[in-house]
Coordinates of C-alpha atoms in Angstrom, one line a residue:
X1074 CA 46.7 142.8 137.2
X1075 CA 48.1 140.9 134.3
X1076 CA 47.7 137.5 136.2
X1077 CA 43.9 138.3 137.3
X1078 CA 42.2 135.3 137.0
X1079 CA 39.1 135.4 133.7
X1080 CA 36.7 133.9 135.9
X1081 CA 36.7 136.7 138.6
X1082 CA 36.1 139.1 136.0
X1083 CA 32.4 139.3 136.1
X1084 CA 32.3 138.0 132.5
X1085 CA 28.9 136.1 131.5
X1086 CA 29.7 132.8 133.0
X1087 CA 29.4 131.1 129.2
X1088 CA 31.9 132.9 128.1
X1089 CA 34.3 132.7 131.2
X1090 CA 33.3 128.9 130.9
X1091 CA 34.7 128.7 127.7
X1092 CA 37.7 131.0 128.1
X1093 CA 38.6 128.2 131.0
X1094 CA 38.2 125.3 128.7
X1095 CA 40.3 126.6 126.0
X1096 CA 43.1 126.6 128.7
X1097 CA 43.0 130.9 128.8
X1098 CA 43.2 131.4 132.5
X1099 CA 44.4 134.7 133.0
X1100 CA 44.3 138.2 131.5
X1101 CA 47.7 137.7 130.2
X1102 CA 46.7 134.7 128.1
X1103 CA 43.2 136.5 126.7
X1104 CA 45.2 140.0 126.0
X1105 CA 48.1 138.1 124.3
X1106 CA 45.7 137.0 121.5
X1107 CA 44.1 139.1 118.7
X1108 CA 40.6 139.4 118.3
X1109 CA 39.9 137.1 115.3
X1110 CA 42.8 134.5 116.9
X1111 CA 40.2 134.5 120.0
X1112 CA 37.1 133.8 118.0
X1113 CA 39.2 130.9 116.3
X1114 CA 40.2 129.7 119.6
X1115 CA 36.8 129.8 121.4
X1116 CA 34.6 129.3 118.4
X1117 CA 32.5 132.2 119.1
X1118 CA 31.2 135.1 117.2
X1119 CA 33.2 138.5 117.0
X1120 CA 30.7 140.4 119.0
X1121 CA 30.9 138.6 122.0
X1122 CA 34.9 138.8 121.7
X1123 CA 34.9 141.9 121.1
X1124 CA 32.7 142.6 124.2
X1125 CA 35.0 140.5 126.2
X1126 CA 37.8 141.6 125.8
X1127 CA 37.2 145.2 126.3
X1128 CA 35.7 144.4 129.7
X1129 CA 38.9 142.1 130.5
X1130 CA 41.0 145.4 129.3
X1131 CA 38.6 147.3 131.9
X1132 CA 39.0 145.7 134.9
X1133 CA 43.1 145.5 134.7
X1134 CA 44.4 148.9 133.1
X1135 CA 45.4 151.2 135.7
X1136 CA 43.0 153.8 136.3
X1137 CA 44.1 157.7 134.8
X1138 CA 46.4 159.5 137.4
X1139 CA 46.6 163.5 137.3
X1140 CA 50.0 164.9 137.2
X1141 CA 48.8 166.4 140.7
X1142 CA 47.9 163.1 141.9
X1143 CA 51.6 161.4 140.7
X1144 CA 53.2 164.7 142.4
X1145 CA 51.5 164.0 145.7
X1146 CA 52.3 160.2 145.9
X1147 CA 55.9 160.7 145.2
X1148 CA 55.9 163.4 148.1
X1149 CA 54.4 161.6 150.3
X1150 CA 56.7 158.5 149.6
X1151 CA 59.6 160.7 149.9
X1152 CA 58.0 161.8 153.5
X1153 CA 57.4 157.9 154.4
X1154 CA 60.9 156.9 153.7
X1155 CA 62.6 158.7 156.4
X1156 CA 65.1 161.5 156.5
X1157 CA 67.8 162.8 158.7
X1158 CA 66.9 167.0 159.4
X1159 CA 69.7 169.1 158.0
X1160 CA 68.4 171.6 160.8
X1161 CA 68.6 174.2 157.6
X1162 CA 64.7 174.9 157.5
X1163 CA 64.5 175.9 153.7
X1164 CA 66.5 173.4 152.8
X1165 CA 64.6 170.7 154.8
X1166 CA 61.2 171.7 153.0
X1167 CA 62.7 171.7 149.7
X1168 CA 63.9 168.0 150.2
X1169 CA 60.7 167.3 152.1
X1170 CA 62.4 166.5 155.3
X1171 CA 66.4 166.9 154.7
X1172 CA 68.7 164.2 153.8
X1173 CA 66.6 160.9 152.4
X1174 CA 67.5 157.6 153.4
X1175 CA 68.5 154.8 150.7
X1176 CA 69.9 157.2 148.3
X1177 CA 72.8 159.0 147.2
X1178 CA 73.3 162.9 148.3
X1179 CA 76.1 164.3 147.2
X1180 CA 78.1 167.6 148.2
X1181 CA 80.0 169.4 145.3
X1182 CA 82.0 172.2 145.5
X1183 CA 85.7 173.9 145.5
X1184 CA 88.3 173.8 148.6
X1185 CA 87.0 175.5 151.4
X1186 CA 83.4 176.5 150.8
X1187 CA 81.9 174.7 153.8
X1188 CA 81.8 171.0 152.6
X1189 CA 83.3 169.5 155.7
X1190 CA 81.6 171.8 157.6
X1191 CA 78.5 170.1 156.2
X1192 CA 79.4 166.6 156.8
X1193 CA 80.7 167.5 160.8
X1194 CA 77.1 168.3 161.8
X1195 CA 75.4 165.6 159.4
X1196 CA 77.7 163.4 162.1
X1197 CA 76.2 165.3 165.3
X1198 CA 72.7 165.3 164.1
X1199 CA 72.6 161.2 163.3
X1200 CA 74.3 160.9 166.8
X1201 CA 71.9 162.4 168.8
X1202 CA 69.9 160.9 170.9
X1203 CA 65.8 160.1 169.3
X1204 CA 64.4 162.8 172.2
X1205 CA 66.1 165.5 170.5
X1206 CA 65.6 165.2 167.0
X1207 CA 68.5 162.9 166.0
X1208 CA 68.7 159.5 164.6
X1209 CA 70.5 157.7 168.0
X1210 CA 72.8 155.7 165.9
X1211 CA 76.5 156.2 165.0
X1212 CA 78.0 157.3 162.2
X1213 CA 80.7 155.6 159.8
X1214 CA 82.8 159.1 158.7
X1215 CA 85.7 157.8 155.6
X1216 CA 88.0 160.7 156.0
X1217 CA 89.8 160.5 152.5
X1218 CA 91.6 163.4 152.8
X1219 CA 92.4 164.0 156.5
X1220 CA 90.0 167.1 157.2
X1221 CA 88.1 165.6 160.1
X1222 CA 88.7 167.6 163.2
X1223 CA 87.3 166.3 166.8
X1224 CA 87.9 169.8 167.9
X1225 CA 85.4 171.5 165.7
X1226 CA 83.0 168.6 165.7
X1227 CA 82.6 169.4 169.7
X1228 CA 83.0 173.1 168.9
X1229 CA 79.4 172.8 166.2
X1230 CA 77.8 170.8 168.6
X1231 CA 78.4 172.7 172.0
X1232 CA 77.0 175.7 169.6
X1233 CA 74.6 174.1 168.7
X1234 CA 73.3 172.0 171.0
X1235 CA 74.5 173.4 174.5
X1236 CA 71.8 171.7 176.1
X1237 CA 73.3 168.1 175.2
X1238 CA 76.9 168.7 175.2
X1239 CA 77.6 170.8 178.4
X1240 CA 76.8 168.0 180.5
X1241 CA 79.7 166.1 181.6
X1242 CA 80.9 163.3 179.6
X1243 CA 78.1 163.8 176.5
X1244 CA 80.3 165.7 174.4
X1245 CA 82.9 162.6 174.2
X1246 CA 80.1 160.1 174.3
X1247 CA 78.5 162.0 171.2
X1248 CA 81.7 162.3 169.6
X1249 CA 82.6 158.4 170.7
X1250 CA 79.7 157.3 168.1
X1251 CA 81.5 158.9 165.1
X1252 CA 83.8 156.4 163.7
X1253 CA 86.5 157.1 161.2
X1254 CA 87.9 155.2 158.2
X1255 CA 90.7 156.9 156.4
X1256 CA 91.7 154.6 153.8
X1257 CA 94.9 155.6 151.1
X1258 CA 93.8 154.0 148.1
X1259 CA 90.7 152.2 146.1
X1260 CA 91.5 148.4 146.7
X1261 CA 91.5 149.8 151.2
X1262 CA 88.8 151.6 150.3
X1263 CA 86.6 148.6 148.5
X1264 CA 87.9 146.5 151.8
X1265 CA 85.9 149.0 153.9
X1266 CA 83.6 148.9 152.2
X1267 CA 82.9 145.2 152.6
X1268 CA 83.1 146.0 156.1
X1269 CA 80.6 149.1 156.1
X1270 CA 78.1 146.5 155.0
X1271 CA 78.6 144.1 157.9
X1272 CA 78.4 147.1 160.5
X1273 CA 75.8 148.6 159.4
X1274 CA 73.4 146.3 161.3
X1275 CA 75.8 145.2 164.0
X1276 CA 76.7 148.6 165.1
X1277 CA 73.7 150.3 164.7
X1278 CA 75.2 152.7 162.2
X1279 CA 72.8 156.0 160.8
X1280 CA 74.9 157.7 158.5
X1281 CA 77.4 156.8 156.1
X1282 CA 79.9 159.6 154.9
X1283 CA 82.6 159.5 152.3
X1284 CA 84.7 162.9 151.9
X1285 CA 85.8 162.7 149.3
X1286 CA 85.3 160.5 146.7
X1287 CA 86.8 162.4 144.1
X1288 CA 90.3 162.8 146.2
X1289 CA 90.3 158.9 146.0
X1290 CA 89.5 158.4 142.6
X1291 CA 91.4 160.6 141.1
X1292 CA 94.8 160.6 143.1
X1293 CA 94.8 157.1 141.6
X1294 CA 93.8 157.4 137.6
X1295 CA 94.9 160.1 135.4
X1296 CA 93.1 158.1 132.4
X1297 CA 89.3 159.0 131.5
X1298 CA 88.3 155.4 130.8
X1299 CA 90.5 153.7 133.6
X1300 CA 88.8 156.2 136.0
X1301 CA 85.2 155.5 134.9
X1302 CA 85.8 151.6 135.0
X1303 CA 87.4 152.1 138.9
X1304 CA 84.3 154.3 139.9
X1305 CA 81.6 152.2 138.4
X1306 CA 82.0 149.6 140.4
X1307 CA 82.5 151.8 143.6
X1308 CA 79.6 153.4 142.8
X1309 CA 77.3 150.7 142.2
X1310 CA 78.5 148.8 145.8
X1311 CA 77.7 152.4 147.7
X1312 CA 74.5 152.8 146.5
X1313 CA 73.4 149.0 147.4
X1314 CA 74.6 149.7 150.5
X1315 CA 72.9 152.6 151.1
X1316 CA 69.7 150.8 149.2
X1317 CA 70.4 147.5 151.3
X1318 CA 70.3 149.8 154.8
X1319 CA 68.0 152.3 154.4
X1320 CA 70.0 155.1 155.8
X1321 CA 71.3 158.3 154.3
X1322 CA 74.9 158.4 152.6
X1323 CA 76.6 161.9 151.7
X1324 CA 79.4 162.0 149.5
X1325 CA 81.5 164.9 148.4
X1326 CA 83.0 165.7 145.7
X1327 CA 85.6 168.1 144.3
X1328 CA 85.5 170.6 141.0
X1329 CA 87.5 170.9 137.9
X1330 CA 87.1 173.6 135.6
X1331 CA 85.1 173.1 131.8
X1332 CA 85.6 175.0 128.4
X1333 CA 82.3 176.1 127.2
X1334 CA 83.2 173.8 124.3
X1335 CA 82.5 170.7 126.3
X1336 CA 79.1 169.1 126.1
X1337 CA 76.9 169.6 129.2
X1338 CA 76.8 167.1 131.2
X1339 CA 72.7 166.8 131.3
X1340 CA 70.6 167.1 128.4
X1341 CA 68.5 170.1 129.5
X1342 CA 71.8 171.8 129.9
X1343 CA 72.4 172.7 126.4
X1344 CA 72.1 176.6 125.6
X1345 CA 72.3 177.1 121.6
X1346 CA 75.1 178.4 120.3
X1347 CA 74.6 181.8 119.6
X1348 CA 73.9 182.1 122.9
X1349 CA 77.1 181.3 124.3
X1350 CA 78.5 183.5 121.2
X1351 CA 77.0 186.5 122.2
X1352 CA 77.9 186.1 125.8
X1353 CA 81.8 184.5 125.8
X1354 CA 82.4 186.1 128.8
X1355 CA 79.9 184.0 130.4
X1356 CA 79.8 180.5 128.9
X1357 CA 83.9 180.2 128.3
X1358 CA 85.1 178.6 131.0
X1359 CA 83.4 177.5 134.6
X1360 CA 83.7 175.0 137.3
X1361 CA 81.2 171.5 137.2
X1362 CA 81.3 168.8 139.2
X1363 CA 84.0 166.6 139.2
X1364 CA 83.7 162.6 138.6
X1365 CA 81.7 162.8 135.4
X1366 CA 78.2 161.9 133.7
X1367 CA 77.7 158.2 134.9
X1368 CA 78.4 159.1 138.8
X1369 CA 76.2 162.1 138.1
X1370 CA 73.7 160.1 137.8
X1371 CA 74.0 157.4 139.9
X1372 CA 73.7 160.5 143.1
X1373 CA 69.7 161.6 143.3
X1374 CA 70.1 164.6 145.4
X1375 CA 72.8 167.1 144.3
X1376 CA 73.9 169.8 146.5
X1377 CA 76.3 172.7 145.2
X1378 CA 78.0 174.8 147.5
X1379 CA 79.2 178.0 145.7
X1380 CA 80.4 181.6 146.3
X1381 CA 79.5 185.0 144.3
X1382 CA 80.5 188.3 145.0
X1383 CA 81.6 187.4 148.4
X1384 CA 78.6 185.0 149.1
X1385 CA 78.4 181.6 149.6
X1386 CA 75.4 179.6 148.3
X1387 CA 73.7 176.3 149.0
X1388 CA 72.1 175.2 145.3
X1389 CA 69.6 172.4 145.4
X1390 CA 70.8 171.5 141.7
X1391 CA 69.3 167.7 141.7
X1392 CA 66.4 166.6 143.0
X1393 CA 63.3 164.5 141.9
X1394 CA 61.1 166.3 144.1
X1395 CA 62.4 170.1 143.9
X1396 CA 63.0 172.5 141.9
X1397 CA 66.6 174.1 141.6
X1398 CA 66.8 176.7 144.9
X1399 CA 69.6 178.4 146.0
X1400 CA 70.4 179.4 149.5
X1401 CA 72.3 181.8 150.9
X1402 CA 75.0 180.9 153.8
X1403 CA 77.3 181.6 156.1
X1404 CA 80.0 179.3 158.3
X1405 CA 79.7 180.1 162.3
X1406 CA 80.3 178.7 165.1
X1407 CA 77.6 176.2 165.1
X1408 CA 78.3 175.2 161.7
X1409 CA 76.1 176.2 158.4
X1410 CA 73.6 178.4 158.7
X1411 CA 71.0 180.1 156.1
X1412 CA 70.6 183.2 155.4
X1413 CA 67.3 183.2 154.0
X1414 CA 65.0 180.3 154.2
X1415 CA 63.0 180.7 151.3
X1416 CA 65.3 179.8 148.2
X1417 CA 65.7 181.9 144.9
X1418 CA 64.9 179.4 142.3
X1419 CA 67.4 179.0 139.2
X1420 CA 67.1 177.9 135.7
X1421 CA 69.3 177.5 132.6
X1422 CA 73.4 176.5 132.9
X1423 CA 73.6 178.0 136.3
X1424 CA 72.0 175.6 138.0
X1425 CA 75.2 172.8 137.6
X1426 CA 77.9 175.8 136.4
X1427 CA 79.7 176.6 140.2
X1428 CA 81.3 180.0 140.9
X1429 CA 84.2 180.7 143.4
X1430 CA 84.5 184.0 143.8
X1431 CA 85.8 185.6 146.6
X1432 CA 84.4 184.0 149.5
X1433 CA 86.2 183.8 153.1

């Protein structure tokens, strides 16, 4: 709006005329002048500048948007984009449509909890074929740490979609679209990565999974600073990829445990501190996300898996378009599966703190 041209303004054609002549073209040139610098320049009287330039200001400020109004937008952007279905119903509502494509997700939570579990039927569900709900592509799967199984991948999908893999030959045709990178240290992994970006449009490729990134990183730096400077440039080439292909990219990452001395690692985190010394019990020690601030946020959707009093829990702990929910689960057969659909929503230091208690 800046570059809108003065004499498509509807200003009084004499004094359009004579914005033109004194070379002011645009509403950049007019607004980058005070008012007495403008009646210098034009030689008119400060009325009629006046009077100008608050119709030039008019017609290019954006009009007032309601907080309801920015809300819907973003929603509906988010809905536009294009998502891959986690087939979890509450949690696809909360992230208006599952997984989104061109951005980070990441998976965070101790050994065991159901990460992998995650990422196996991510695979199965960008695999499938468009007529039943999947994204018909194939799927790079980097297998840092050697958990990918082909056994349970067919086991979650002849669960879970009997219709597809019961009939002869689909389950290793499904499977055959999967494709799996296991590299054993950062300058293999960067090497893959430079390949990723070529096969991404060659080979038709939906999904983009890298479990896990913490194993990587730190199985190779013991040193705080070395370890940021490896990751930030990791970091930055994975999320241009997944910015340069559009598709969804799910990362996982491990936990380390935190003193309640330690800063938070988000601003709204911070609890004063005679909370946390009335309540040591509580605030002393827990588990956060390992990897630190800057890849915390450079991910836009944060999901913690977690286990309390023998349950496990799905927590939407990041999201520009949620609130923080937590959902109940359980591993079967078929994979992850919700307990409850609806969410209980969470607020203070629980939403990033992660508990591992007694889960099997």
């Amino acid at each position: 709006m800046a570059n809108k041209l003065i004499n498509q303004m509807g200003l009084p054609k004499s004094i359009a005329n004579i914005f033109t002549a004194r070379n002011i073209i645009t509403a950049k040139d007019a607004l980058s002048h005070t008012e007495f610098e403008l009646m210098e320049l034009l030689d008119v009287g400060k009325e009629e500048v006046t009077s100008a330039m608050a119709h030039v200001s008019e017609v290019v400020c954006p009009p007032c948007q309601t907080a309801l109004l920015l809300l819907e937008q973003r929603v509906r952007n988010e809905t536009l984009a294009g998502h891959l279905p986690t087939r979890l119903k509450g949690l696809d509502e909360a992230l208006c449509g599952g997984i989104p494509f061109g951005v980070l997700t990441e998976l965070v939570g101790p050994a065991g909890i159901g990460k992998t579990q995650f990422c196996l039927k991510l695979s199965l569900l960008a695999s499938l074929p468009a007529s039943c709900g999947g994204l018909d592509g194939r799927v790079i799967y980097i297998d840092i740490e050697s958990k990918f199984r082909s056994k349970r991948l067919i086991e979650i999908g002849i669960n879970s979609f009997p219709e597809i893999f019961l009939k002869k030959g689909m389950a290793q045709e499904m499977a055959g679209r999967i494709m799996i990178l296991r590299p054993t240290s950062l300058s293999e992994f960067a090497e893959s990565l430079y390949q990723i970006k070529v096969s991404l449009l060659q080979k038709q490729v939906k999904l983009l999974i890298i479990d896990s990134m913490a194993a990587l990183v730190l199985g190779e730096h013991e040193c705080g600073t070395t370890r940021q400077q490896a990751l930030g440039w990791h970091v930055s080439f994975i999320k241009s990829l997944a910015e340069f292909s559009r598709i969804p990219v799910v990362l996982t990452n491990q936990v380390r445990s935190q003193s309640g001395d330690e800063s938070r690692i988000y601003s709204f985190q911070a609890q004063s501190r005679s909370i946390i010394k009335d309540n040591p019990a509580t605030y002393d020690s827990h588990l956060v996300a390992a990897l630190g601030i800057n890849w915390a946020h450079a991910v836009t959707i944060r999901l913690v898996l977690e286990a309390r009093s023998g349950q496990r829990f799905i927590k939407l702990a990041k999201s520009p378009i949620s609130p923080p929910l937590a959902f109940p689960f359980k591993i079967t057969s078929s994979g992850v599966v919700l307990l409850d659909d609806d969410g209980i929503e969470m607020k203070g230091p629980e939403i990033n703190t992660i508990q591992c208690q007694d889960f099997c």
